[in-house]
């Protein structure tokens, strides 16, 4: 089974824990749904947050979804001046039997501006 990387991002309205968890869960579920992935096919998820998000870790929200056995990691995104604020990004690795060109990347809320070519 081939391994594919799936990208995604969402923008938060505020830096609050529950909002971060809601948007992170929404993003992870959208990635799973768009690519018809069950959690057993997930290899890992790498999350980044813009430097202005400090309320909690996106991985904690993913664990609450039942992904406790999936390796999860968080990091801070590069603080580029003028970049879109309050963004959680992810790169998920999964075993899915689709060509790389058919992988569905997911960009939600204000993060749609990051990849207009891929946004829902």
PDB file of C-alpha atoms in Angstrom:
ATOM      1  CA  UNK A   1       0.000   0.000   0.000  1.00  0.00           C
ATOM      2  CA  UNK A   2       1.483   3.381  -0.956  1.00  0.00           C
ATOM      3  CA  UNK A   3       2.099   6.047   1.661  1.00  0.00           C
ATOM      4  CA  UNK A   4       0.789   9.506   0.829  1.00  0.00           C
ATOM      5  CA  UNK A   5       1.203  12.874   2.539  1.00  0.00           C
ATOM      6  CA  UNK A   6      -1.922  14.964   2.928  1.00  0.00           C
ATOM      7  CA  UNK A   7      -1.799  18.672   3.686  1.00  0.00           C
ATOM      8  CA  UNK A   8      -4.378  20.795   5.399  1.00  0.00           C
ATOM      9  CA  UNK A   9      -4.862  24.039   7.278  1.00  0.00           C
ATOM     10  CA  UNK A  10      -7.489  26.015   9.108  1.00  0.00           C
ATOM     11  CA  UNK A  11      -7.622  29.505  10.551  1.00  0.00           C
ATOM     12  CA  UNK A  12      -8.898  30.261  14.029  1.00  0.00           C
ATOM     13  CA  UNK A  13     -10.909  33.312  15.004  1.00  0.00           C
ATOM     14  CA  UNK A  14      -9.334  33.522  18.481  1.00  0.00           C
ATOM     15  CA  UNK A  15      -6.565  31.823  20.444  1.00  0.00           C
ATOM     16  CA  UNK A  16      -8.762  29.899  22.888  1.00  0.00           C
ATOM     17  CA  UNK A  17      -8.387  26.240  23.792  1.00  0.00           C
ATOM     18  CA  UNK A  18     -11.918  25.087  22.917  1.00  0.00           C
ATOM     19  CA  UNK A  19     -11.874  26.962  19.619  1.00  0.00           C
ATOM     20  CA  UNK A  20      -8.470  25.468  18.781  1.00  0.00           C
ATOM     21  CA  UNK A  21      -9.810  21.991  19.602  1.00  0.00           C
ATOM     22  CA  UNK A  22     -12.993  22.521  17.554  1.00  0.00           C
ATOM     23  CA  UNK A  23     -11.116  23.740  14.479  1.00  0.00           C
ATOM     24  CA  UNK A  24      -8.408  21.071  14.777  1.00  0.00           C
ATOM     25  CA  UNK A  25     -10.965  18.272  15.082  1.00  0.00           C
ATOM     26  CA  UNK A  26     -12.882  19.712  12.126  1.00  0.00           C
ATOM     27  CA  UNK A  27      -9.693  19.800  10.030  1.00  0.00           C
ATOM     28  CA  UNK A  28      -8.575  16.278  10.925  1.00  0.00           C
ATOM     29  CA  UNK A  29     -12.050  14.863  10.260  1.00  0.00           C
ATOM     30  CA  UNK A  30     -12.271  16.717   6.934  1.00  0.00           C
ATOM     31  CA  UNK A  31      -8.920  15.228   5.849  1.00  0.00           C
ATOM     32  CA  UNK A  32     -10.064  11.742   6.831  1.00  0.00           C
ATOM     33  CA  UNK A  33     -13.431  12.135   5.103  1.00  0.00           C
ATOM     34  CA  UNK A  34     -12.098  13.734   1.908  1.00  0.00           C
ATOM     35  CA  UNK A  35      -9.611  10.914   1.446  1.00  0.00           C
ATOM     36  CA  UNK A  36     -11.823   8.088   2.736  1.00  0.00           C
ATOM     37  CA  UNK A  37      -9.229   7.181   5.366  1.00  0.00           C
ATOM     38  CA  UNK A  38      -9.927   5.196   8.493  1.00  0.00           C
ATOM     39  CA  UNK A  39      -7.721   5.834  11.486  1.00  0.00           C
ATOM     40  CA  UNK A  40      -6.001   2.445  11.077  1.00  0.00           C
ATOM     41  CA  UNK A  41      -4.488   3.742   7.806  1.00  0.00           C
ATOM     42  CA  UNK A  42      -2.912   6.790   9.478  1.00  0.00           C
ATOM     43  CA  UNK A  43       0.844   6.623   9.985  1.00  0.00           C
ATOM     44  CA  UNK A  44       1.408  10.016  11.628  1.00  0.00           C
ATOM     45  CA  UNK A  45       0.234  13.623  11.748  1.00  0.00           C
ATOM     46  CA  UNK A  46       2.546  16.609  12.056  1.00  0.00           C
ATOM     47  CA  UNK A  47       0.865  19.853  13.171  1.00  0.00           C
ATOM     48  CA  UNK A  48       2.223  23.383  13.092  1.00  0.00           C
ATOM     49  CA  UNK A  49       0.738  26.545  14.564  1.00  0.00           C
ATOM     50  CA  UNK A  50       1.547  30.133  13.802  1.00  0.00           C
ATOM     51  CA  UNK A  51       3.444  31.761  16.706  1.00  0.00           C
ATOM     52  CA  UNK A  52       0.290  33.590  17.868  1.00  0.00           C
ATOM     53  CA  UNK A  53      -1.454  30.317  18.855  1.00  0.00           C
ATOM     54  CA  UNK A  54      -0.449  29.214  22.344  1.00  0.00           C
ATOM     55  CA  UNK A  55      -3.713  28.083  23.994  1.00  0.00           C
ATOM     56  CA  UNK A  56      -2.920  24.352  23.622  1.00  0.00           C
ATOM     57  CA  UNK A  57      -1.503  21.706  21.311  1.00  0.00           C
ATOM     58  CA  UNK A  58      -3.472  20.624  18.225  1.00  0.00           C
ATOM     59  CA  UNK A  59      -2.273  17.070  18.891  1.00  0.00           C
ATOM     60  CA  UNK A  60      -4.263  17.100  22.147  1.00  0.00           C
ATOM     61  CA  UNK A  61      -7.436  17.671  20.117  1.00  0.00           C
ATOM     62  CA  UNK A  62      -6.521  14.796  17.788  1.00  0.00           C
ATOM     63  CA  UNK A  63      -5.955  12.515  20.776  1.00  0.00           C
ATOM     64  CA  UNK A  64      -9.428  13.393  22.042  1.00  0.00           C
ATOM     65  CA  UNK A  65     -10.748  12.151  18.676  1.00  0.00           C
ATOM     66  CA  UNK A  66      -9.345   8.707  19.412  1.00  0.00           C
ATOM     67  CA  UNK A  67      -6.002   9.070  17.647  1.00  0.00           C
ATOM     68  CA  UNK A  68      -3.981   8.203  20.737  1.00  0.00           C
ATOM     69  CA  UNK A  69      -2.153   5.373  18.961  1.00  0.00           C
ATOM     70  CA  UNK A  70      -1.181   7.566  15.970  1.00  0.00           C
ATOM     71  CA  UNK A  71       2.175   9.356  16.345  1.00  0.00           C
ATOM     72  CA  UNK A  72       1.399  13.089  16.600  1.00  0.00           C
ATOM     73  CA  UNK A  73       3.784  16.023  16.775  1.00  0.00           C
ATOM     74  CA  UNK A  74       3.416  19.807  17.034  1.00  0.00           C
ATOM     75  CA  UNK A  75       5.771  22.635  16.106  1.00  0.00           C
ATOM     76  CA  UNK A  76       5.698  26.389  15.616  1.00  0.00           C
ATOM     77  CA  UNK A  77       5.376  27.651  12.047  1.00  0.00           C
ATOM     78  CA  UNK A  78       7.916  30.211  10.855  1.00  0.00           C
ATOM     79  CA  UNK A  79       6.815  33.710  11.940  1.00  0.00           C
ATOM     80  CA  UNK A  80       6.919  35.427   8.551  1.00  0.00           C
ATOM     81  CA  UNK A  81       5.857  39.096   8.756  1.00  0.00           C
ATOM     82  CA  UNK A  82       2.497  39.635   7.091  1.00  0.00           C
ATOM     83  CA  UNK A  83       1.627  35.913   7.036  1.00  0.00           C
ATOM     84  CA  UNK A  84      -1.918  34.773   7.743  1.00  0.00           C
ATOM     85  CA  UNK A  85      -2.424  34.748  11.544  1.00  0.00           C
ATOM     86  CA  UNK A  86      -3.897  32.045  13.814  1.00  0.00           C
ATOM     87  CA  UNK A  87      -3.324  29.105  11.453  1.00  0.00           C
ATOM     88  CA  UNK A  88      -3.073  25.430  12.311  1.00  0.00           C
ATOM     89  CA  UNK A  89      -1.498  23.353   9.555  1.00  0.00           C
ATOM     90  CA  UNK A  90      -1.144  19.609   9.309  1.00  0.00           C
ATOM     91  CA  UNK A  91       0.653  17.045   7.245  1.00  0.00           C
ATOM     92  CA  UNK A  92      -0.811  13.587   7.665  1.00  0.00           C
ATOM     93  CA  UNK A  93       0.881  10.460   6.378  1.00  0.00           C
ATOM     94  CA  UNK A  94      -1.404   7.578   5.511  1.00  0.00           C
ATOM     95  CA  UNK A  95      -1.495   4.338   3.612  1.00  0.00           C
ATOM     96  CA  UNK A  96      -3.991   5.005   0.836  1.00  0.00           C
ATOM     97  CA  UNK A  97      -4.197   3.404  -2.546  1.00  0.00           C
ATOM     98  CA  UNK A  98      -4.625   6.494  -4.724  1.00  0.00           C
ATOM     99  CA  UNK A  99      -2.241   8.269  -7.078  1.00  0.00           C
ATOM    100  CA  UNK A 100      -0.494  11.255  -5.524  1.00  0.00           C
ATOM    101  CA  UNK A 101      -2.420  13.594  -7.849  1.00  0.00           C
ATOM    102  CA  UNK A 102      -5.721  12.322  -6.409  1.00  0.00           C
ATOM    103  CA  UNK A 103      -4.915  13.055  -2.768  1.00  0.00           C
ATOM    104  CA  UNK A 104      -7.424  15.571  -1.393  1.00  0.00           C
ATOM    105  CA  UNK A 105      -5.765  18.376   0.564  1.00  0.00           C
ATOM    106  CA  UNK A 106      -8.078  20.353   2.854  1.00  0.00           C
ATOM    107  CA  UNK A 107      -7.995  24.102   3.556  1.00  0.00           C
ATOM    108  CA  UNK A 108     -10.752  25.545   5.743  1.00  0.00           C
ATOM    109  CA  UNK A 109     -11.950  28.937   6.934  1.00  0.00           C
ATOM    110  CA  UNK A 110      -9.463  31.759   6.278  1.00  0.00           C
ATOM    111  CA  UNK A 111      -6.762  29.231   5.392  1.00  0.00           C
ATOM    112  CA  UNK A 112      -8.419  28.775   2.007  1.00  0.00           C
ATOM    113  CA  UNK A 113      -6.377  31.803   0.926  1.00  0.00           C
ATOM    114  CA  UNK A 114      -3.163  29.824   1.457  1.00  0.00           C
ATOM    115  CA  UNK A 115      -3.884  27.419  -1.385  1.00  0.00           C
ATOM    116  CA  UNK A 116      -6.665  28.739  -3.574  1.00  0.00           C
ATOM    117  CA  UNK A 117      -5.855  25.970  -6.038  1.00  0.00           C
ATOM    118  CA  UNK A 118      -6.702  23.313  -3.425  1.00  0.00           C
ATOM    119  CA  UNK A 119      -9.211  24.955  -1.080  1.00  0.00           C
ATOM    120  CA  UNK A 120     -12.698  23.561  -0.571  1.00  0.00           C
TER     121      UNK A 120
END
